[in-house]
XYZ file of C-alpha atoms in Angstrom:
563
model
C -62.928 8.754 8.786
C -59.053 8.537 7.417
C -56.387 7.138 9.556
C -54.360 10.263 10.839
C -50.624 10.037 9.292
C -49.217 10.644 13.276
C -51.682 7.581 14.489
C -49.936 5.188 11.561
C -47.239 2.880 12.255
C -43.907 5.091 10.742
C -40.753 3.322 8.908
C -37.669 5.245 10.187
C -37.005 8.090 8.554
C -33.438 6.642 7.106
C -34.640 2.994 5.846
C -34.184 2.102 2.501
C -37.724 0.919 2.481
C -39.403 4.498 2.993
C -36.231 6.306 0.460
C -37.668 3.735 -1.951
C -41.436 4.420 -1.556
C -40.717 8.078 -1.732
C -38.768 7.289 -4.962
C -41.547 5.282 -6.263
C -44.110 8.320 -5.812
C -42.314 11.184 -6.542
C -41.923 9.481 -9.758
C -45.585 8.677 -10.243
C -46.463 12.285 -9.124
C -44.057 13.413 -11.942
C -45.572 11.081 -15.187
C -49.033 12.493 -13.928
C -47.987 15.910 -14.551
C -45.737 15.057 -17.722
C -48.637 13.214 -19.270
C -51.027 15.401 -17.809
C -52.985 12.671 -15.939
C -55.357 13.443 -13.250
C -54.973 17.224 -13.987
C -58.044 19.036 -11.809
C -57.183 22.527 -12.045
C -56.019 25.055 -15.865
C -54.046 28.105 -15.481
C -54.387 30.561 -17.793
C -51.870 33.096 -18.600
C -51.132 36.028 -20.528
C -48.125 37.401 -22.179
C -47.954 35.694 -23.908
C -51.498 33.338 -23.519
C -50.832 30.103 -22.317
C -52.567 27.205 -20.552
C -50.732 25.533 -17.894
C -52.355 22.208 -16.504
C -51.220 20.907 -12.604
C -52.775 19.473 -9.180
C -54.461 21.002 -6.864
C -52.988 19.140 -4.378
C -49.452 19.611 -5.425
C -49.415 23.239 -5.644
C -51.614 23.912 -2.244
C -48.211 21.634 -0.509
C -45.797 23.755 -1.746
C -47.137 27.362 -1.583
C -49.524 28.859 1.064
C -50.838 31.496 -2.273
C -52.409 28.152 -3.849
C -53.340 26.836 -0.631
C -55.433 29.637 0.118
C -56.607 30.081 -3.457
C -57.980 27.003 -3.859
C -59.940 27.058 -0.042
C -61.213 30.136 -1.558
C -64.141 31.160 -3.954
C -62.567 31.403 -7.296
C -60.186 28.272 -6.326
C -63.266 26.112 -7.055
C -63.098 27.394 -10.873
C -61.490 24.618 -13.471
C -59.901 27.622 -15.132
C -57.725 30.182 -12.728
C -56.543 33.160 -14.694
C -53.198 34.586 -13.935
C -52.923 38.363 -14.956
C -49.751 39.305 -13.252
C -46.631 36.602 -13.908
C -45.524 36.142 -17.935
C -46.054 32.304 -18.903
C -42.908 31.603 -19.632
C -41.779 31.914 -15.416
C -45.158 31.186 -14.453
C -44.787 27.644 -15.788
C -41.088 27.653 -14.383
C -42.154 27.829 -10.722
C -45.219 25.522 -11.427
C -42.685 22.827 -12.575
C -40.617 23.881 -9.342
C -43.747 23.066 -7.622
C -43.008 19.299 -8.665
C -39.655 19.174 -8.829
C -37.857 20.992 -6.682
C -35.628 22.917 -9.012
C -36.112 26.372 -10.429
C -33.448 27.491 -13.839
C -32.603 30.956 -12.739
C -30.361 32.722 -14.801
C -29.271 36.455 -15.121
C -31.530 37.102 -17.810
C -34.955 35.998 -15.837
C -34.088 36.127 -11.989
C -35.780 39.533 -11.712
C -38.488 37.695 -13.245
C -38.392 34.995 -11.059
C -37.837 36.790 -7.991
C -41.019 38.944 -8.380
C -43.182 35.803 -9.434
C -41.902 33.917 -6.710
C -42.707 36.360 -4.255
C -46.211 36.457 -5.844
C -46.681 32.955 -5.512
C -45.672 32.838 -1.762
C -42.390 30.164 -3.028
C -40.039 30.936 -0.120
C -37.322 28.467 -1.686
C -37.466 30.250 -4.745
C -37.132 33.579 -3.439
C -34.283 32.094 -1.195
C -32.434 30.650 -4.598
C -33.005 34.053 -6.393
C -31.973 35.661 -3.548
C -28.701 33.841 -3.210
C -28.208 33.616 -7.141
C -28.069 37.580 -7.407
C -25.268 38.054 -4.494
C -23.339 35.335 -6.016
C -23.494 36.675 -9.738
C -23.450 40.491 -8.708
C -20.829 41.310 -10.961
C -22.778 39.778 -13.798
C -26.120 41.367 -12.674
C -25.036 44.661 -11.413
C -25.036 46.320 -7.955
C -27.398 48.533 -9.541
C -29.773 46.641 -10.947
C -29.821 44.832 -7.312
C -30.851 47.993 -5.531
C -33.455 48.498 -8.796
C -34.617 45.188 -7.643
C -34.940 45.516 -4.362
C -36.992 49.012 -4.173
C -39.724 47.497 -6.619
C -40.050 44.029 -4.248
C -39.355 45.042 -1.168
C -38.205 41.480 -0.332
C -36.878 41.835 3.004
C -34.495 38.697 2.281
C -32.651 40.832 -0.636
C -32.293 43.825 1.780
C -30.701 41.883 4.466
C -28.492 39.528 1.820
C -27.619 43.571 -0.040
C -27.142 45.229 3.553
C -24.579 42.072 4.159
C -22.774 42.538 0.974
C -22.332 45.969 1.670
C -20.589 45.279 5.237
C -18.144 42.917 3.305
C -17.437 44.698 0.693
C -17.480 48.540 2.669
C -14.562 50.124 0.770
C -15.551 49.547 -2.326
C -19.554 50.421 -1.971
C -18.622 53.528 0.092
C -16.868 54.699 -3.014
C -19.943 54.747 -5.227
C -23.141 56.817 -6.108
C -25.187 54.821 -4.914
C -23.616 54.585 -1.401
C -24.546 58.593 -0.875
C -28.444 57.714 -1.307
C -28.293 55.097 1.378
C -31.260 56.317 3.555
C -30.216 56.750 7.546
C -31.964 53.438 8.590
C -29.526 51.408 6.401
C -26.502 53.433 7.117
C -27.091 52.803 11.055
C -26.929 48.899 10.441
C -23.988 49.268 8.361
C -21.925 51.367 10.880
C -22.797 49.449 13.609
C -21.786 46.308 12.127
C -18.682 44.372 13.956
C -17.769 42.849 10.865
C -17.593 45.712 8.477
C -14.715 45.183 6.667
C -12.501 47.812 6.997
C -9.000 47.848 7.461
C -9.145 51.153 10.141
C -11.813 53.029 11.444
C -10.921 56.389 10.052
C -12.177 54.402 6.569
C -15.871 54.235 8.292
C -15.392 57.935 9.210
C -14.062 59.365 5.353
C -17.153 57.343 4.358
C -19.653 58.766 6.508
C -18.266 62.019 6.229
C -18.659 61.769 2.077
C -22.302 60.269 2.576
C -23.014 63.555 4.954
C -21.833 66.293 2.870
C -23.545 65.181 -0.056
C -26.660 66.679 1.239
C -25.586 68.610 4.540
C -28.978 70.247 5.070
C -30.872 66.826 5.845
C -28.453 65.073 7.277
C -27.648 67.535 9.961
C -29.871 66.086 12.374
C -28.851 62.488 11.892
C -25.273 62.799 11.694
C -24.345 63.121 15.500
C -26.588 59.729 15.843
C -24.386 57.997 13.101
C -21.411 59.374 14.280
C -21.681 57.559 17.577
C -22.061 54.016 15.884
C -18.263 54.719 15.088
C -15.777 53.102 17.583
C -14.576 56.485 18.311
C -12.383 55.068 21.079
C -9.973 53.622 18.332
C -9.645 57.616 17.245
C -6.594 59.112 19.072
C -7.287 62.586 20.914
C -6.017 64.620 18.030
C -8.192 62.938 15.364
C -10.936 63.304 17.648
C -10.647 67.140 18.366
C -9.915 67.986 14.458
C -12.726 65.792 13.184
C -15.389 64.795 16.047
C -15.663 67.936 18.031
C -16.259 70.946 15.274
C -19.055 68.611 14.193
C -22.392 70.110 15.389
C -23.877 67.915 17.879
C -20.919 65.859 18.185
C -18.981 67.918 21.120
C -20.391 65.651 23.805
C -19.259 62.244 21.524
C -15.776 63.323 21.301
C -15.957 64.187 25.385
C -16.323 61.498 26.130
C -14.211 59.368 23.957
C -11.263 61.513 25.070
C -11.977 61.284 28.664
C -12.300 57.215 28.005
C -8.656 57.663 26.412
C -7.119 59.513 28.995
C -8.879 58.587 32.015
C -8.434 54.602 31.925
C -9.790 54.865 35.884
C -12.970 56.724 35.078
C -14.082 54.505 32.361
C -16.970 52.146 34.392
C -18.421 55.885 34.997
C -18.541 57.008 30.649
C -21.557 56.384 29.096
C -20.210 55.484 25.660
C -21.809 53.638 22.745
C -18.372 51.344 21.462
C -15.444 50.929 23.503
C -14.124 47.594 21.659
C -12.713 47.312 18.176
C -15.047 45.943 15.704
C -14.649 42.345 15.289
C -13.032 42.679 11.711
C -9.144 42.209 11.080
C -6.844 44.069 8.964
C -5.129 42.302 6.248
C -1.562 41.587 5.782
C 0.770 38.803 4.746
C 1.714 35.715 6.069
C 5.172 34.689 4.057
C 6.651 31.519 4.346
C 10.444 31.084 3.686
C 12.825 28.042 3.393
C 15.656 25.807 2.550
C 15.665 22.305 2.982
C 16.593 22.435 6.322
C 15.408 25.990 7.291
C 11.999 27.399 7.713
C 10.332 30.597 9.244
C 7.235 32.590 8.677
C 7.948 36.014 8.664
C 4.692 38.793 9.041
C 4.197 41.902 7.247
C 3.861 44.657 9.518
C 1.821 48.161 7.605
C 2.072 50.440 10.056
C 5.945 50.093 10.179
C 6.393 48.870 6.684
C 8.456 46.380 7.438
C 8.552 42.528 7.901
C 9.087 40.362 10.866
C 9.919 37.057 11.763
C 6.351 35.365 13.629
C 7.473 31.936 13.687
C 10.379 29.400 12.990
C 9.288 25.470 11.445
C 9.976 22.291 11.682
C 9.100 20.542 7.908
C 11.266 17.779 6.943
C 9.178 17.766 3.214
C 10.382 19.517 0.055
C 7.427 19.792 -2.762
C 4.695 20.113 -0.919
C 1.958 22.458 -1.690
C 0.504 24.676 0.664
C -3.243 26.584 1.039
C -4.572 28.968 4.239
C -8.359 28.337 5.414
C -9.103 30.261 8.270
C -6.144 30.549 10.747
C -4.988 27.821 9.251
C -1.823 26.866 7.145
C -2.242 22.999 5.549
C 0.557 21.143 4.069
C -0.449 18.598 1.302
C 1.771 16.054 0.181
C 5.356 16.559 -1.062
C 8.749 14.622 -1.071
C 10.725 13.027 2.041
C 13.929 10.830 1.623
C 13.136 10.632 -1.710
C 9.559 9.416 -1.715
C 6.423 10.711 -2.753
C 3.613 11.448 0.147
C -0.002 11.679 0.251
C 0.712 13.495 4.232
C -1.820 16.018 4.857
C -1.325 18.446 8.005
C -2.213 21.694 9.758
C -0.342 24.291 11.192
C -2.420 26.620 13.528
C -0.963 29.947 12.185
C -2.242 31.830 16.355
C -1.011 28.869 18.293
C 1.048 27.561 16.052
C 0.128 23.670 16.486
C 0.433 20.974 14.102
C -2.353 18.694 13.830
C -2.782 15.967 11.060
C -5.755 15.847 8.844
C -7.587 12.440 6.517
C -4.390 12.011 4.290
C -5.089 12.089 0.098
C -5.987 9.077 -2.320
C -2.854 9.852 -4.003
C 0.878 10.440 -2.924
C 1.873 13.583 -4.620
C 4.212 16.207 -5.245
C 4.476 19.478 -7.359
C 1.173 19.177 -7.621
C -2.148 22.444 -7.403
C -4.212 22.698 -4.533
C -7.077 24.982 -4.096
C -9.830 25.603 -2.071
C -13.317 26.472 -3.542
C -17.095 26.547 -1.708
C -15.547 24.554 1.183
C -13.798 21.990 -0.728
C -10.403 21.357 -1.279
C -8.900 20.479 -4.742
C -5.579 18.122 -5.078
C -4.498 17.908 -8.800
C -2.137 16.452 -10.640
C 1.608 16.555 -10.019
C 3.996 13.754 -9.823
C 4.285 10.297 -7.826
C 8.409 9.370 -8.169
C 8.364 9.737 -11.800
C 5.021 9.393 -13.111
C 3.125 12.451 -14.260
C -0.100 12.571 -12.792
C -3.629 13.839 -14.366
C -5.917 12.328 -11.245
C -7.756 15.103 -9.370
C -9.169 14.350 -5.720
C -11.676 16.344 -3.849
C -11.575 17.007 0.081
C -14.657 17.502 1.594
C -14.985 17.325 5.400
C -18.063 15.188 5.348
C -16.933 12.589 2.798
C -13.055 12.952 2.853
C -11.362 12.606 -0.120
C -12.775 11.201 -3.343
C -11.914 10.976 -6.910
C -13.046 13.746 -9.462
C -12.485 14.534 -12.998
C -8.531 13.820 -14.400
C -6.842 16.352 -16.171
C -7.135 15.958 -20.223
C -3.300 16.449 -19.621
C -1.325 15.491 -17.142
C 0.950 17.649 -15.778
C 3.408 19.064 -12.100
C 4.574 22.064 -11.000
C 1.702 24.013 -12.309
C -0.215 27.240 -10.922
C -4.147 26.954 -9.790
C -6.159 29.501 -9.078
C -10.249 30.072 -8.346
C -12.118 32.543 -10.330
C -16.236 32.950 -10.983
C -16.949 29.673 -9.305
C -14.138 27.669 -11.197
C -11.014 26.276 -10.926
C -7.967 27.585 -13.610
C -5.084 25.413 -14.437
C -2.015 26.834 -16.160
C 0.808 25.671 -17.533
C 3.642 23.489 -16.130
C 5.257 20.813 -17.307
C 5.205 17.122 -18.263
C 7.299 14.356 -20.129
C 6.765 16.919 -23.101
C 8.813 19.886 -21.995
C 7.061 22.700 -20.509
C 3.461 23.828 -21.280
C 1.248 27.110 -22.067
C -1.608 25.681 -21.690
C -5.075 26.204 -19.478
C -7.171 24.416 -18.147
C -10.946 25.387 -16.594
C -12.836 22.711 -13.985
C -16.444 23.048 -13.557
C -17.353 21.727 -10.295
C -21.008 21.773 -10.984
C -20.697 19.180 -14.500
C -17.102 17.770 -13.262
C -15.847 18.826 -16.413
C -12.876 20.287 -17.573
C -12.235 22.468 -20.829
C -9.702 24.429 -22.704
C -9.000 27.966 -22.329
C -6.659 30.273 -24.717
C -3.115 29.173 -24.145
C -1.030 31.428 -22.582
C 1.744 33.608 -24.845
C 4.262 31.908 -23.266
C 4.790 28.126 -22.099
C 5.614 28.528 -18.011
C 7.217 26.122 -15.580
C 5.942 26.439 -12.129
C 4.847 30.023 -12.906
C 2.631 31.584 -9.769
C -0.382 33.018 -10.632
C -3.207 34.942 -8.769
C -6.541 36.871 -9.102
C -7.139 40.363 -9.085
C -10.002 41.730 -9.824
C -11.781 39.752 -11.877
C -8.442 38.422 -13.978
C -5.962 36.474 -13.802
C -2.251 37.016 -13.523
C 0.862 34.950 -13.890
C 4.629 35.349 -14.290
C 7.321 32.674 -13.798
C 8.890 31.805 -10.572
C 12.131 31.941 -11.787
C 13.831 34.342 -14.695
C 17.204 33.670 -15.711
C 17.509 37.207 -17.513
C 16.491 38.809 -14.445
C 13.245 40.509 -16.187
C 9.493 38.927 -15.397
C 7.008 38.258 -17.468
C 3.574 38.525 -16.515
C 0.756 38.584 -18.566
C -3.440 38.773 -17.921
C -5.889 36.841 -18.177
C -9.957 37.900 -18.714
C -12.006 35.646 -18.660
C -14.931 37.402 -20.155
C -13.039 38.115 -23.139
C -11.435 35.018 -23.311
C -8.033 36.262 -24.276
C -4.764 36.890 -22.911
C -2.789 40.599 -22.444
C 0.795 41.172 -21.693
C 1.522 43.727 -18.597
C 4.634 45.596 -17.461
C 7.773 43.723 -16.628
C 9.187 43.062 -13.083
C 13.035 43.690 -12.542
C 13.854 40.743 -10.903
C 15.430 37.173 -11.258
C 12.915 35.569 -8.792
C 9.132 36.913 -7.942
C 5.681 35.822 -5.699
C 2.364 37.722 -6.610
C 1.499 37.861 -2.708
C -1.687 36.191 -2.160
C -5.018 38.296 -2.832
C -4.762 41.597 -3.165
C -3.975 43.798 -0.096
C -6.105 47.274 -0.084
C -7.575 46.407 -3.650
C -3.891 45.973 -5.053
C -1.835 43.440 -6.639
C 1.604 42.912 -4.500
C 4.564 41.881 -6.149
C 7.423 40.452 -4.068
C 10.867 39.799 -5.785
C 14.245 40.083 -5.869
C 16.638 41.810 -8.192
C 19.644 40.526 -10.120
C 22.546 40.536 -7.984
C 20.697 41.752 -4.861
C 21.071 41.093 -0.925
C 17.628 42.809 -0.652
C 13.855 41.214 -1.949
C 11.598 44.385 -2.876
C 7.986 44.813 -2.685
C 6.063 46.336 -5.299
C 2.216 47.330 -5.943
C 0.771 46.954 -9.374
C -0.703 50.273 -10.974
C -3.458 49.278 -12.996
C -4.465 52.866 -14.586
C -0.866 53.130 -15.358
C 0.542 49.953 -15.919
C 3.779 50.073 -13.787
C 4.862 48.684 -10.648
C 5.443 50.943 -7.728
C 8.233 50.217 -5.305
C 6.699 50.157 -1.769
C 9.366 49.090 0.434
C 11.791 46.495 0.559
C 13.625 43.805 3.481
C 16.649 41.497 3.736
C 16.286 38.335 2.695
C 15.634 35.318 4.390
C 18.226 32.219 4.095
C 16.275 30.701 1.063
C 13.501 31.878 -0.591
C 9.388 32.316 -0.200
C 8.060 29.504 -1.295
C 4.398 31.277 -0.518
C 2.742 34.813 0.483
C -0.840 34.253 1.812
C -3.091 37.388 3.199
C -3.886 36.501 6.617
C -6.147 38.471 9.267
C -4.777 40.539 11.723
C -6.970 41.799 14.343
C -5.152 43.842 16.579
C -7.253 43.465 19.654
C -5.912 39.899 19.756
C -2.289 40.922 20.166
């Protein structure tokens, strides 16, 4: 009898001896199927007919389905026929079986998905899975649904059910959102991280969802209903909009009573007293001179802006990116030199703390942050114009990626489908129109159509699916913007800003573009929101300025059971 595996002598699992013997087989186990050596078990499938040669042994370690075929009767056959996968993605996820890797692509994931599930390949399901919610816009919302009805993988429901508590506002808004079946709804509502920016947004939702078939939702509404946090209703909301409801009376009760009777609330049997555990948006600005800096924090409910907290940064240049709750400074200019300083600033405690500093001193330079990583590119180092990129990852610090085909400083960066954009700028040529796209997958970079104009530190931002840029500065006192699409590939000019200086404020605040600037000759910075169905800007409200001027707007979370 064998030697059990657990009764033989082990090397430890990190020595270079077993990563090499595991090396040297893999790579035997892969020229046996590539030459088809040893092969002890033909596939044959249809649509079109193909045969498909592999190892038993192989396929039974990587999927339970050929485990269990090939203990069973017809397993014992040297020709299996396959009646219910194409060939094409049947051979796909037998060449997964040896390697590990599955191509899925939005042409064959629906493909894939359904094979895999066949074929009991939990990895592959998990990849298609993940591939679909990170390509939705390319696949479709509705072909996701489509997909999930005919499967009924449970691992695309709870990734789609997910998707829909991040993204509420927008799925509540479509047709497919009033078929949801009760079940589904439930989970949504009671959800602390559905991502709203009030709760009356749940309610107008729910309430569309109901009267889109009144009749058979009668009996489920008062049950939905109560997975809103009616406590965050005032009394007037609740007695105009809870209590006509039938079979809500005793729901809006009792959140009134919890309202106005603070000492009888251990003694109210009530579903949700807290607020959910998602924040509403607004923005974080950040203004300065040399010697004067101050965060100052839009306020929505009062339309107005306030100042949260006054700094201490003795660096001019410096670039700037929020992750989390936290604002990190990365490199810039002191006493005339060029630093590679990276540090925090703890935007609810407001600490410092200093983080692995770059590779590269730097100043003017892009930073972004994509899947976790953080991007420092180009800019300049005293007078040299830089092309070196470096990547920040917390496991492995930084590291050296990819340089620029041109070098180039004060340029605007910006993350869009999984890539990294790089526009404009200047070097010792004068100033530049042109873009840049990284691939972080191949570490390549390639062109992109030039903007219409060349643009010296010009700040640029994503909105729905494009991009959009102006200058910083206009010494005519009238910005240009323009639009990218990145689909199309081309570039589209936009309505004109009044105003000598402008920010695009961070992402978009309530699915719109904010515009922040100030007019010729003005004491006073206005805000504006972009119209997209009419191209104009709309003048929301406006403050006095700050000594200096923003040198960046970020959207921040603002949960307002944490003031």
């Amino acid at each position: 009898m064998a030697t059990s595996f657990t009764q033989r002598p082990a090397l430890q699992s990190n020595s270079r001896e077993q990563n090499r013997f595991m090396e040297k087989l893999m790579a035997k186990i892969l020229s046996f199927y590539d030459e088809q050596s040893l092969i002890d078990v033909t596939f044959k499938v249809l649509n079109p007919t193909a045969v498909v040669p592999a190892h038993r042994l192989i396929l039974a370690a990587t999927s339970s389905y050929f485990e269990n075929l090939f203990k069973g009767e017809q397993g014992n056959n040297p020709v299996i026929e396959i009646n219910d996968i194409d060939s094409d993605t049947f051979e796909r996820l037998i060449t997964f079986c040896y390697t590990g890797e599955a191509p899925i692509t939005v042409n064959n994931v629906d493909a894939m998905l359904k094979a895999a599930l066949i074929l009991q390949l939990d990895d592959v399901t998990s990849s298609c899975v993940d591939f679909l919610i990170t390509n939705i816009n390319d696949y479709t919302l509705q072909a996701a649904y489509t997909l999930e009805r005919e499967t009924q993988c449970e691992r695309l429901k709870e990734k789609l059910i997910e998707y829909e508590i991040k993204n509420f506002m927008e799925i509540s808004r479509g047709v497919e959102f009033l078929s949801f079946d009760v079940e589904k709804l439930q989970r949504i509502l009671e959800s602390d991280n559905l991502n709203i920016t009030r709760e009356e947004d749940a309610y107008d939702a729910l309430k569309r969802w109901f009267n889109y078939d009144e009749p058979a939702r009668q009996e489920s509404l008062p049950h939905l209903i109560a997975c809103l946090r009616l406590t965050q209703f005032d009394a007037d909301f609740l007695l105009t909009h809870i209590q006509p409801l039938s079979g809500c009376e005793l729901l809006a009760f009792k959140a009134i009573s919890w309202i106005r009777e603070p000492a009888a609330r251990t003694k109210i049997n009530i579903r949700f007293t807290e607020p959910r555990d998602t924040c509403e948006k607004t923005f974080l600005a950040l203004g300065s001179t040399e010697t004067y800096h101050n965060l100052l924090q839009y306020d929505k409910a009062e339309d107005k802006w306030q100042e949260y907290a006054s700094l201490e940064i003795d660096y001019t240049y410096y670039c700037m990116v929020l992750e989390d709750d936290n604002l990190i400074f990365f490199g810039g200019r002191k006493s005339g030199a060029t630093s590679n300083i990276v540090r925090s600033l703890n935007i609810r405690n407001k600490t410092w703390q200093n983080l692995p500093a770059m590779n590269q001193a730097r100043c003017g330079h892009c930073v972004v942050e994509l899947d976790g990583k953080i991007y420092a590119i180009g800019g300049l180092e005293g007078e040299e114009v830089l092309s070196s990129v470096e990547r920040y990852t917390p496991s492995g610090g930084w590291e050296s990626m990819s340089s620029l085909t041109v070098g180039r400083y004060r340029a605007g960066a910006v993350t869009l489908n999984n890539k990294i954009y790089v526009l404009g700028g200047k070097n010792n040529n004068g100033d530049l129109k042109l873009v840049k796209c990284y691939n972080p997958d191949s570490n390549i970079w390639t062109s992109c159509a030039d903007m219409t104009e060349c643009r010296d530190f010009p700040f640029v931002k994503v909105h729905n699916g494009h991009i959009y840029v102006l200058d910083t500065y206009s010494a005519s006192g009238s910005q240009s913007v323009e639009r990218y699409d990145p689909e199309r590939k081309t570039w589209s000019k936009i309505c004109c800003l009044n105003a000598e200086w402008a920010r695009i404020a961070g992402m978009s605040l309530d699915n719109k573009l904010w515009f922040i600037g100030r007019p010729k000759s003005d004491d006073r910075s206005s805000v504006s929101i972009y119209d997209e169905d009419n191209d104009r800007w709309a003048e929301k409200c406006s403050f006095s300025n700050v000594n200096g001027y923003f040198r960046c707007i970020v959207p921040v979370a603002y949960c307002r059971q944490n003031e």
